[in-house]
Amino acid sequence: MMGNLQSQDAIGCGPIDGGSHVATGQNEAQDRWHTIQVFVSSNCKDFHAEREVLVKEVFPDLREWCERRQLHFVEFDVRWGIAQDKVSEDQLHKCLKKIDKHCQQTTMPFFLNLTSDRNALLLELGATPTPVSNDMRWNQTISDIERQILRKMYSVKNQNTLFMARKSEFLNTLPSEYKDDFCEASAIPNHKVGLLKDVLKTALNNRIVWYDCEFAGVDNDGKVEFTGLQENFYKPVFDFFQDRISRLYPLHTNAWSIDQGHKSQKAFVKSRGAIVLGRDAIFEKIKNYIVDDDIDYALVVLGHAGTGKSAILARTADVASNMAAEKRIPGGGEAGWHVFYHFVGAVPGSTDLETCLKRLLSEINAVNDTTMPRNLDSACQTTCSVLSNPNTRPAIIIVDGMNQFDDDRAATILSWLPRRLAPQVRVIISMIHETPPHKSMKERGYKPKELFVTPLDVNSREEIVREMLLQHNKHLDGEQMTSLLAKESSHNPLWLAVACEELRVYDIYERMNDKINGLADGLLEILEQVFERFEAENGGKLLIATLCLLETSSAGLLESELLQILGDDDNLMPSDGEGASCKDHGKSEKSEKEVDSLSVDKWTVVYRALRPFLRPFGDSKEGRLDFYHRAVSKAVRKKYLSGEEKESERLWWHNKLANYFYVTKNLKRKVEELPCHLVQTKDILKLLKTLTDWDVFDLLYNEDYSAILMKYWREGFGEDWQARLRDAYQDAIQRDEEDMTDDEISRRCEQVSRILMHAGKHDDSFSFLERAMTLETEKLGGRRERLVELYDLAASIYDDKLKLYQFIEAFQLAELRVAIHFARKSISIRETLPGNVHKFKLGKTLMQLAFNLEAWMETGADNNLPGEEAVQQGKEYIDRAIEIFTELGEYGMLADATMTKGILEPRGCEQQLEICMEALEQCLQAYGENSVLTSRLYLNIGIFHEDNRRFRTACEWFIKWHRVCEEVFGYHHPKTKRARDTLDRPRYLQIQQLIAMEELQNILERQMELNQNE
């Protein structure tokens, strides 16, 4: 039986085994993560400023540096929360026990001591409880803190100990009313400090740094602030520990090939899955899912934002990996289970679905370099085939954050996930409830098992808080814990994590109760509080600008882009009352050449604060900076960009990004960002110029369906977007005609023709195509490989136009004749051309011709081709198409061909419905619901029920058809209008009213049931 998935690994101070199930031997040792723990000793009151620098600057920077060396960095504050009058035997014992444990695990622990002329640092003997004094067996004339220092210094001559001693000269700059906090008048304690300093000078040499600082005022909390700490304190501490850590843990350059993505994912798993409490019931269900027999479905972990889904899956991945490596999970056979995990957004590149699937296929040895899929669609098809294949190696596949993949299609298409898994395959995925991938999954025929993450109980919340703070030797008393957990939002693990971090960095123990009571009760609200603190401490307007730029960007920003934009000091923030309505088309913006990038020092301050909330973007800065958690994005929108009063500011940020990307030389990034911002700011002149730039056009154009390109035209130009598109590209071709060859003009005309066909402008589409065909036949020699594409497009234009008619009527024969004519011409050439590309296109044309031959029969046919003969030919063509798509593994097209086969059956027969439902299942598997083919299937299934006078059922399918058309084509597209007109017929209007009444009644009944249960 699979072991317990509960969190059993405490965050300790010794090495943490990475538990690799990929590497072995020496490779495994070097692939293992270790923990670096630095003990910090200081007095509570007179080192507020220094501890602030440590907690908010030095340690975050060291933590990031350590992660690049596969090291976990943890600081342990020996003195936090222990005022002189609150020193207790229990607290001192806990501190000493922690230090002793660490000394047993490493001979030279990392130790940082802060000292000054405040003699309270040296506790009087009477303040140290007798049992502790007896245990220590030290000279009875020295204090407890002195014992700790001497113990580390003289017992092992520890080279990893640093002493930072504040020079007494700073007292000369200190106002008299604050001197009692830094130096008392008692002669004996001061004498002891002097003796200690003499000892340190002699014994430590370069391991003690005497630093200068000056009084700089008092902050809002009454804490004294200093100048000079950045250079005189931050740098010596950072440099010392960087040097000592690098000596003990040198950076290895692995000579062997190892997947860096897997290593980074594993590091995330170890970190995120370390503390998972109160989830035993969920882990038991996950364990049963993995080890039970007769499992052919996926397990979906659902929950709202911040409920701990990632932590649950991280813990599952960690335990399963370790157990699989030891072959302790039953059912894995001789080879054992392979555990694959992918946490979206955890590492650079992890938000790309194609990369994720290719890594999966590679890890389970399903493909090699030569058979690796070439794009997202083929990767989805291959993965689907592999996961449903009973010969695939036993595999447990864990994917967290399905709703966070970059690609819009990737977020909704689940074609990589089979409806029925192979017996030896388990798939566990997580997503936020009711997001597009969840809605898409609910439409699938074979629904997965859903596991909802519920709020934490009080005991689990208390344990999580205790564990989080204990990592840094920080704790709350009973009253403080009660106050914290009384917050309604404390049931949310993300809220708890943010709250604990806010308490960790807060340094005034005497005011801790007020701090806890002041924490906002709400996930978005507490994040807004964090932003406010960041503004005050980490860059002010610079930080706000960073948040707003990231939130308004389309796909995140490269660090270089962000620094360039932030470097424009004159246009850093919107002026009061000025928004995008005041846009000047970039005239007030400096050009890239005129603006210096933001300095590294300034950026470091901002990035250090925001780093916990950002997706990692790699040492080489190759990834995009973006928010890691959806809740952070929502909080930024709520605080800075939402509401009518902030609408002009929101548009100002879009305009700023538009101005930057309008002149950028990075074409790929321009295409990803610029059109979105021009649509938002309604700058149609720039949008028109951008979309008719052929370099931009080439990156947005897709021969099968240019969805994104048409989306920009539709959103940017409104109801008459098709006409604007036609005129704009006609003008663009004329504009550049003198600089283009006849072949280039012909190909541009063909491309525009395809887009106009997809936009529903068939006559305009054929006009562009006619010019392309004329150029090919009269000036370019009638090349067969070009003519076959043009004939095929001509057939497609008429085929698409015919599908817009509500009913099949005799007048359509003329257009059908043209479609059939060009299809036959295309087939006659295509059959002679070699290669799978031409075979694939041949299958598409055969399928299209078969459909139109059935329509030919329906319209009455003519003497040249009788109806029965046309249908017989159609059946032969569709069988050939199905054979081709099956051979090529093109399951999406196979679904289309299956639908056409059903249409060729006698209208209204049950076999026709059966085949169409099979096609629908294949279609949803390959494309998801929001696809062109799905809209056609919904229509045809509705027509079937209409033919059989099942009008209520027909209406339900027509409603689905209309919804998909509006999503795929847009409101004004002719296909959407046809769906709308169908539902506006009196019979279906009446049925829709009945459906709406029934839905309302169901809602009321469910609400009454909930009220009764409560």
Tab-separated table of C-alpha atoms in Angstrom, residues 301-664:
chain	number	residue	atom	x	y	z
A	301	VAL	CA	-8.271	18.861	-7.722
A	302	LEU	CA	-10.491	21.945	-7.622
A	303	GLY	CA	-10.624	24.949	-5.345
A	304	HIS	CA	-10.763	28.701	-5.197
A	305	ALA	CA	-7.658	30.886	-5.383
A	306	GLY	CA	-5.221	30.378	-2.516
A	307	THR	CA	-6.805	27.244	-1.053
A	308	GLY	CA	-3.574	25.235	-1.221
A	309	LYS	CA	-3.980	23.145	-4.370
A	310	SER	CA	-0.340	23.594	-5.361
A	311	ALA	CA	0.902	22.546	-1.930
A	312	ILE	CA	-1.250	19.406	-2.017
A	313	LEU	CA	0.027	18.393	-5.445
A	314	ALA	CA	3.610	19.281	-4.524
A	315	ARG	CA	3.435	17.030	-1.491
A	316	THR	CA	1.859	14.293	-3.609
A	317	ALA	CA	4.602	14.609	-6.214
A	318	ASP	CA	7.352	14.528	-3.590
A	319	VAL	CA	6.097	11.455	-1.749
A	320	ALA	CA	5.131	9.606	-4.942
A	321	SER	CA	8.553	10.278	-6.498
A	322	ASN	CA	10.414	8.922	-3.497
A	323	MET	CA	8.197	5.877	-3.258
A	324	ALA	CA	8.372	5.199	-6.994
A	325	ALA	CA	12.155	5.318	-6.845
A	326	GLU	CA	12.034	2.580	-4.215
A	327	LYS	CA	9.302	0.667	-6.121
A	328	ARG	CA	6.951	0.888	-3.160
A	329	ILE	CA	3.861	1.783	-5.211
A	330	PRO	CA	1.993	-1.357	-6.285
A	331	GLY	CA	0.990	-1.942	-9.892
A	332	GLY	CA	4.148	-0.616	-11.532
A	333	GLY	CA	5.413	-3.937	-12.797
A	334	GLU	CA	9.099	-4.661	-13.249
A	335	ALA	CA	9.973	-1.138	-14.468
A	336	GLY	CA	8.031	0.572	-11.704
A	337	TRP	CA	6.043	3.792	-11.891
A	338	HIS	CA	7.466	6.940	-13.411
A	339	VAL	CA	6.305	10.140	-11.712
A	340	PHE	CA	6.054	13.223	-13.909
A	341	TYR	CA	5.076	16.558	-12.414
A	342	HIS	CA	4.657	20.028	-13.846
A	343	PHE	CA	3.733	23.141	-11.870
A	344	VAL	CA	2.598	25.887	-14.231
A	345	GLY	CA	4.358	29.161	-13.505
A	346	ALA	CA	6.864	27.614	-11.099
A	347	VAL	CA	9.894	27.963	-13.391
A	348	PRO	CA	10.695	29.836	-16.622
A	349	GLY	CA	8.902	28.374	-19.621
A	350	SER	CA	6.495	26.338	-17.496
A	351	THR	CA	3.436	28.266	-18.740
A	352	ASP	CA	3.892	26.838	-22.232
A	353	LEU	CA	1.737	23.732	-22.728
A	354	GLU	CA	3.704	22.502	-25.726
A	355	THR	CA	6.947	22.487	-23.719
A	356	CYS	CA	5.221	20.668	-20.853
A	357	LEU	CA	3.890	17.910	-23.106
A	358	LYS	CA	7.195	17.453	-24.893
A	359	ARG	CA	8.962	17.073	-21.546
A	360	LEU	CA	6.381	14.483	-20.510
A	361	LEU	CA	6.800	12.487	-23.720
A	362	SER	CA	10.564	12.602	-23.368
A	363	GLU	CA	10.592	11.522	-19.695
A	364	ILE	CA	8.451	8.453	-20.298
A	365	ASN	CA	10.498	7.584	-23.412
A	366	ALA	CA	7.483	7.801	-25.681
A	367	VAL	CA	9.382	9.775	-28.368
A	368	ASN	CA	12.935	10.517	-29.412
A	369	ASP	CA	14.579	13.468	-31.141
A	370	THR	CA	13.344	12.411	-34.566
A	371	THR	CA	9.751	11.652	-33.512
A	372	MET	CA	9.283	14.642	-31.200
A	373	PRO	CA	6.018	16.483	-32.125
A	374	ARG	CA	6.525	19.642	-34.172
A	375	ASN	CA	3.841	21.873	-32.634
A	376	LEU	CA	1.167	22.108	-29.951
A	377	ASP	CA	-1.508	20.266	-31.917
A	378	SER	CA	0.729	17.310	-32.740
A	379	ALA	CA	2.055	17.275	-29.155
A	380	CYS	CA	-1.526	17.037	-27.871
A	381	GLN	CA	-2.371	14.243	-30.296
A	382	THR	CA	0.748	12.250	-29.469
A	383	THR	CA	0.248	12.654	-25.719
A	384	CYS	CA	-3.378	11.579	-25.976
A	385	SER	CA	-2.361	8.480	-27.888
A	386	VAL	CA	0.435	7.624	-25.450
A	387	LEU	CA	-1.685	8.050	-22.303
A	388	SER	CA	-4.403	5.777	-23.686
A	389	ASN	CA	-1.960	3.129	-24.920
A	390	PRO	CA	-1.852	0.010	-22.676
A	391	ASN	CA	1.800	-0.464	-23.685
A	392	THR	CA	2.887	2.862	-22.191
A	393	ARG	CA	5.170	2.636	-19.167
A	394	PRO	CA	3.267	2.941	-15.848
A	395	ALA	CA	3.119	6.663	-15.139
A	396	ILE	CA	1.703	9.051	-12.556
A	397	ILE	CA	1.271	12.480	-14.158
A	398	ILE	CA	0.714	15.542	-11.994
A	399	VAL	CA	-0.023	18.955	-13.537
A	400	ASP	CA	-0.818	21.904	-11.276
A	401	GLY	CA	-2.444	25.138	-12.447
A	402	MET	CA	-4.117	24.135	-15.709
A	403	ASN	CA	-5.800	27.545	-15.868
A	404	GLN	CA	-2.416	29.330	-15.926
A	405	PHE	CA	-1.058	28.120	-19.269
A	406	ASP	CA	-0.203	31.017	-21.606
A	407	ASP	CA	-1.998	30.095	-24.791
A	408	ASP	CA	-5.720	30.902	-24.868
A	409	ARG	CA	-6.313	27.621	-26.668
A	410	ALA	CA	-4.140	25.719	-24.197
A	411	ALA	CA	-6.313	26.942	-21.333
A	412	THR	CA	-9.456	25.417	-22.855
A	413	ILE	CA	-8.246	22.542	-25.054
A	414	LEU	CA	-7.712	19.332	-23.154
A	415	SER	CA	-7.084	17.241	-26.222
A	416	TRP	CA	-3.884	15.855	-24.692
A	417	LEU	CA	-5.925	14.168	-21.960
A	418	PRO	CA	-7.702	10.990	-23.136
A	419	ARG	CA	-11.239	10.420	-22.057
A	420	ARG	CA	-10.184	6.959	-20.989
A	421	LEU	CA	-6.707	6.458	-19.631
A	422	ALA	CA	-4.705	3.299	-20.076
A	423	PRO	CA	-4.952	1.010	-16.996
A	424	GLN	CA	-1.395	1.836	-15.907
A	425	VAL	CA	-1.688	5.631	-16.250
A	426	ARG	CA	-2.827	8.058	-13.562
A	427	VAL	CA	-3.372	11.768	-14.217
A	428	ILE	CA	-3.848	14.266	-11.385
A	429	ILE	CA	-4.448	17.880	-12.379
A	430	SER	CA	-5.531	20.997	-10.521
A	431	MET	CA	-7.299	24.163	-11.564
A	432	ILE	CA	-9.401	26.943	-10.132
A	433	HIS	CA	-13.095	26.155	-9.976
A	434	GLU	CA	-15.177	27.365	-12.949
A	435	THR	CA	-12.217	28.624	-15.004
A	436	PRO	CA	-12.232	27.935	-18.792
A	437	PRO	CA	-10.393	24.588	-18.559
A	438	HIS	CA	-12.784	23.422	-15.853
A	439	LYS	CA	-15.818	24.425	-17.891
A	440	SER	CA	-14.321	22.735	-20.936
A	441	MET	CA	-13.690	19.562	-18.962
A	442	LYS	CA	-17.288	19.434	-17.763
A	443	GLU	CA	-18.402	19.229	-21.399
A	444	ARG	CA	-16.459	16.018	-21.935
A	445	GLY	CA	-18.350	12.757	-22.360
A	446	TYR	CA	-16.360	10.839	-19.740
A	447	LYS	CA	-16.036	13.202	-16.834
A	448	PRO	CA	-13.058	12.898	-14.470
A	449	LYS	CA	-13.367	12.515	-10.738
A	450	GLU	CA	-13.432	15.899	-8.977
A	451	LEU	CA	-11.866	16.537	-5.590
A	452	PHE	CA	-12.717	19.897	-4.036
A	453	VAL	CA	-10.260	21.525	-1.617
A	454	THR	CA	-12.253	22.735	1.377
A	455	PRO	CA	-11.264	25.416	3.930
A	456	LEU	CA	-8.791	24.474	6.663
A	457	ASP	CA	-10.006	23.655	10.158
A	458	VAL	CA	-8.793	25.724	13.126
A	459	ASN	CA	-6.249	23.181	14.388
A	460	SER	CA	-4.621	22.916	10.972
A	461	ARG	CA	-4.466	26.677	10.641
A	462	GLU	CA	-2.778	26.987	14.031
A	463	GLU	CA	-0.230	24.321	13.147
A	464	ILE	CA	0.547	25.972	9.800
A	465	VAL	CA	1.165	29.333	11.482
A	466	ARG	CA	3.359	27.726	14.110
A	467	GLU	CA	5.410	25.824	11.494
A	468	MET	CA	5.842	28.852	9.237
A	469	LEU	CA	7.095	31.098	12.018
A	470	LEU	CA	9.143	28.384	13.702
A	471	GLN	CA	11.379	28.190	10.647
A	472	HIS	CA	12.735	31.581	11.729
A	473	ASN	CA	12.462	31.007	15.493
A	474	LYS	CA	9.438	33.236	15.686
A	475	HIS	CA	6.228	32.504	17.516
A	476	LEU	CA	2.945	33.935	18.703
A	477	ASP	CA	1.549	33.657	22.192
A	478	GLY	CA	-1.918	32.243	22.777
A	479	GLU	CA	-3.714	35.573	22.613
A	480	GLN	CA	-1.960	36.539	19.400
A	481	MET	CA	-2.698	33.175	17.764
A	482	THR	CA	-6.367	33.465	18.710
A	483	SER	CA	-6.575	36.965	17.224
A	484	LEU	CA	-4.969	35.839	13.993
A	485	LEU	CA	-7.154	32.765	13.532
A	486	ALA	CA	-10.288	34.758	14.372
A	487	LYS	CA	-9.919	36.369	10.968
A	488	GLU	CA	-12.452	34.837	8.598
A	489	SER	CA	-9.851	34.611	5.820
A	490	SER	CA	-7.497	32.500	7.940
A	491	HIS	CA	-9.108	29.388	6.438
A	492	ASN	CA	-7.281	30.271	3.193
A	493	PRO	CA	-3.667	28.971	3.151
A	494	LEU	CA	-2.482	31.767	0.884
A	495	TRP	CA	-3.908	34.393	3.237
A	496	LEU	CA	-2.173	32.647	6.137
A	497	ALA	CA	1.130	32.588	4.262
A	498	VAL	CA	0.931	36.304	3.462
A	499	ALA	CA	-0.105	37.122	7.040
A	500	CYS	CA	2.774	35.115	8.522
A	501	GLU	CA	5.253	36.829	6.237
A	502	GLU	CA	3.922	40.233	7.313
A	503	LEU	CA	4.363	39.240	10.957
A	504	ARG	CA	7.809	37.800	10.306
A	505	VAL	CA	9.188	41.037	8.922
A	506	TYR	CA	7.516	43.165	11.612
A	507	ASP	CA	10.156	43.892	14.249
A	508	ILE	CA	8.349	45.514	17.167
A	509	TYR	CA	7.242	42.697	19.416
A	510	GLU	CA	5.544	45.052	21.871
A	511	ARG	CA	3.120	46.119	19.131
A	512	MET	CA	2.557	42.682	17.625
A	513	ASN	CA	-1.018	42.525	18.882
A	514	ASP	CA	-1.861	45.754	17.069
A	515	LYS	CA	-0.172	44.445	13.927
A	516	ILE	CA	-2.251	41.264	13.974
A	517	ASN	CA	-5.487	43.129	14.617
A	518	GLY	CA	-4.678	45.465	11.737
A	519	LEU	CA	-4.235	42.679	9.158
A	520	ALA	CA	-6.962	42.982	6.521
A	521	ASP	CA	-9.524	40.184	6.577
A	522	GLY	CA	-9.636	39.177	2.929
A	523	LEU	CA	-7.122	37.735	0.462
A	524	LEU	CA	-7.199	40.656	-1.964
A	525	GLU	CA	-7.341	43.134	0.891
A	526	ILE	CA	-4.267	41.797	2.694
A	527	LEU	CA	-2.374	41.808	-0.603
A	528	GLU	CA	-3.346	45.467	-0.995
A	529	GLN	CA	-1.864	46.108	2.462
A	530	VAL	CA	1.343	44.402	1.354
A	531	PHE	CA	1.481	46.667	-1.692
A	532	GLU	CA	1.081	49.698	0.548
A	533	ARG	CA	4.018	48.553	2.680
A	534	PHE	CA	6.062	47.906	-0.436
A	535	GLU	CA	5.276	51.402	-1.682
A	536	ALA	CA	6.594	52.904	1.536
A	537	GLU	CA	9.699	50.736	1.760
A	538	ASN	CA	10.620	49.654	-1.759
A	539	GLY	CA	10.473	52.328	-4.384
A	540	GLY	CA	7.154	54.152	-4.049
A	541	LYS	CA	5.942	55.202	-7.482
A	542	LEU	CA	8.492	52.939	-9.122
A	543	LEU	CA	6.889	49.935	-7.470
A	544	ILE	CA	3.369	51.062	-8.406
A	545	ALA	CA	4.476	51.511	-12.000
A	546	THR	CA	5.936	48.002	-12.051
A	547	LEU	CA	2.721	46.465	-10.743
A	548	CYS	CA	0.534	48.377	-13.203
A	549	LEU	CA	2.754	47.597	-16.194
A	550	LEU	CA	2.796	43.881	-15.422
A	551	GLU	CA	-0.951	43.755	-14.898
A	552	THR	CA	-1.839	45.633	-18.090
A	553	SER	CA	0.670	43.708	-20.216
A	554	SER	CA	-0.768	41.013	-22.427
A	555	ALA	CA	1.688	38.230	-21.596
A	556	GLY	CA	4.086	39.595	-18.977
A	557	LEU	CA	7.228	41.637	-19.672
A	558	LEU	CA	10.880	40.823	-20.146
A	559	GLU	CA	13.100	42.387	-17.515
A	560	SER	CA	14.894	44.409	-20.203
A	561	GLU	CA	11.565	45.802	-21.416
A	562	LEU	CA	10.470	46.727	-17.926
A	563	LEU	CA	13.744	48.477	-17.123
A	564	GLN	CA	13.590	50.451	-20.366
A	565	ILE	CA	10.025	51.616	-19.695
A	566	LEU	CA	10.688	52.418	-16.035
A	567	GLY	CA	13.757	54.425	-17.024
A	568	ASP	CA	11.534	57.176	-18.447
A	569	ASP	CA	11.420	59.312	-15.295
A	570	ASP	CA	9.424	62.081	-16.995
A	571	ASN	CA	6.559	59.687	-17.810
A	572	LEU	CA	6.697	57.216	-14.957
A	573	MET	CA	3.133	57.738	-13.693
A	574	PRO	CA	-0.067	59.174	-15.155
A	575	SER	CA	-0.553	62.861	-14.485
A	576	ASP	CA	-3.608	63.823	-12.469
A	577	GLY	CA	-6.662	63.654	-14.685
A	578	GLU	CA	-4.740	62.557	-17.765
A	579	GLY	CA	-5.546	59.250	-19.386
A	580	ALA	CA	-5.420	57.554	-22.736
A	581	SER	CA	-8.116	59.934	-23.991
A	582	CYS	CA	-5.333	62.505	-23.961
A	583	LYS	CA	-3.021	60.250	-25.978
A	584	ASP	CA	-0.562	62.043	-28.172
A	585	HIS	CA	0.400	59.030	-30.295
A	586	GLY	CA	3.756	58.845	-28.554
A	587	LYS	CA	4.895	62.421	-29.099
A	588	SER	CA	5.388	63.096	-25.390
A	589	GLU	CA	7.135	59.761	-24.872
A	590	LYS	CA	10.852	59.656	-25.243
A	591	SER	CA	12.239	57.265	-27.815
A	592	GLU	CA	14.129	54.157	-26.737
A	593	LYS	CA	17.410	55.844	-27.630
A	594	GLU	CA	16.615	58.898	-25.481
A	595	VAL	CA	15.724	56.900	-22.378
A	596	ASP	CA	18.308	55.199	-20.189
A	597	SER	CA	17.240	51.958	-18.568
A	598	LEU	CA	16.387	52.022	-14.894
A	599	SER	CA	19.518	51.591	-12.792
A	600	VAL	CA	20.216	48.168	-11.347
A	601	ASP	CA	20.244	49.576	-7.805
A	602	LYS	CA	16.747	51.020	-8.119
A	603	TRP	CA	15.393	47.920	-9.830
A	604	THR	CA	16.886	45.643	-7.174
A	605	VAL	CA	14.872	47.404	-4.476
A	606	VAL	CA	11.610	46.871	-6.383
A	607	TYR	CA	12.339	43.345	-7.555
A	608	ARG	CA	13.447	42.191	-4.111
A	609	ALA	CA	10.055	43.170	-2.688
A	610	LEU	CA	7.957	41.704	-5.521
A	611	ARG	CA	9.963	38.544	-6.132
A	612	PRO	CA	7.788	36.270	-3.923
A	613	PHE	CA	4.770	37.236	-6.038
A	614	LEU	CA	6.402	36.828	-9.471
A	615	ARG	CA	6.953	33.841	-11.683
A	616	PRO	CA	10.654	32.962	-11.833
A	617	PHE	CA	12.208	34.123	-15.090
A	618	GLY	CA	15.597	32.440	-15.071
A	619	ASP	CA	19.212	33.361	-14.434
A	620	SER	CA	19.622	34.504	-18.031
A	621	LYS	CA	16.428	36.595	-17.778
A	622	GLU	CA	14.936	34.657	-20.677
A	623	GLY	CA	11.498	34.360	-19.074
A	624	ARG	CA	8.841	36.999	-18.710
A	625	LEU	CA	8.075	38.698	-15.446
A	626	ASP	CA	4.473	38.112	-14.500
A	627	PHE	CA	2.412	37.491	-11.384
A	628	TYR	CA	2.638	33.962	-10.084
A	629	HIS	CA	-0.775	33.778	-8.447
A	630	ARG	CA	-4.077	34.844	-9.904
A	631	ALA	CA	-5.018	36.507	-6.621
A	632	VAL	CA	-2.050	38.889	-6.896
A	633	SER	CA	-3.199	39.976	-10.336
A	634	LYS	CA	-6.725	40.573	-9.055
A	635	ALA	CA	-5.409	42.543	-6.086
A	636	VAL	CA	-3.362	44.824	-8.362
A	637	ARG	CA	-6.396	45.448	-10.548
A	638	LYS	CA	-8.560	46.164	-7.528
A	639	LYS	CA	-6.125	48.600	-5.914
A	640	TYR	CA	-4.734	50.480	-8.884
A	641	LEU	CA	-6.842	49.888	-11.997
A	642	SER	CA	-10.501	49.197	-11.160
A	643	GLY	CA	-13.449	51.522	-10.994
A	644	GLU	CA	-14.631	54.411	-13.127
A	645	GLU	CA	-12.344	56.852	-11.328
A	646	LYS	CA	-9.300	54.783	-12.351
A	647	GLU	CA	-10.364	54.007	-15.919
A	648	SER	CA	-8.282	56.827	-17.368
A	649	GLU	CA	-5.238	55.575	-15.455
A	650	ARG	CA	-5.770	52.032	-16.700
A	651	LEU	CA	-5.870	53.279	-20.273
A	652	TRP	CA	-2.800	55.431	-19.602
A	653	TRP	CA	-0.787	52.298	-18.796
A	654	HIS	CA	-2.060	50.565	-21.932
A	655	ASN	CA	-1.061	53.611	-23.951
A	656	LYS	CA	2.399	53.628	-22.369
A	657	LEU	CA	2.954	50.001	-23.347
A	658	ALA	CA	1.557	50.668	-26.812
A	659	ASN	CA	4.046	53.499	-27.321
A	660	TYR	CA	6.923	51.279	-26.229
A	661	PHE	CA	6.039	48.257	-28.367
A	662	TYR	CA	5.160	50.394	-31.376
A	663	VAL	CA	8.860	51.211	-31.835
A	664	THR	CA	10.466	48.054	-30.446
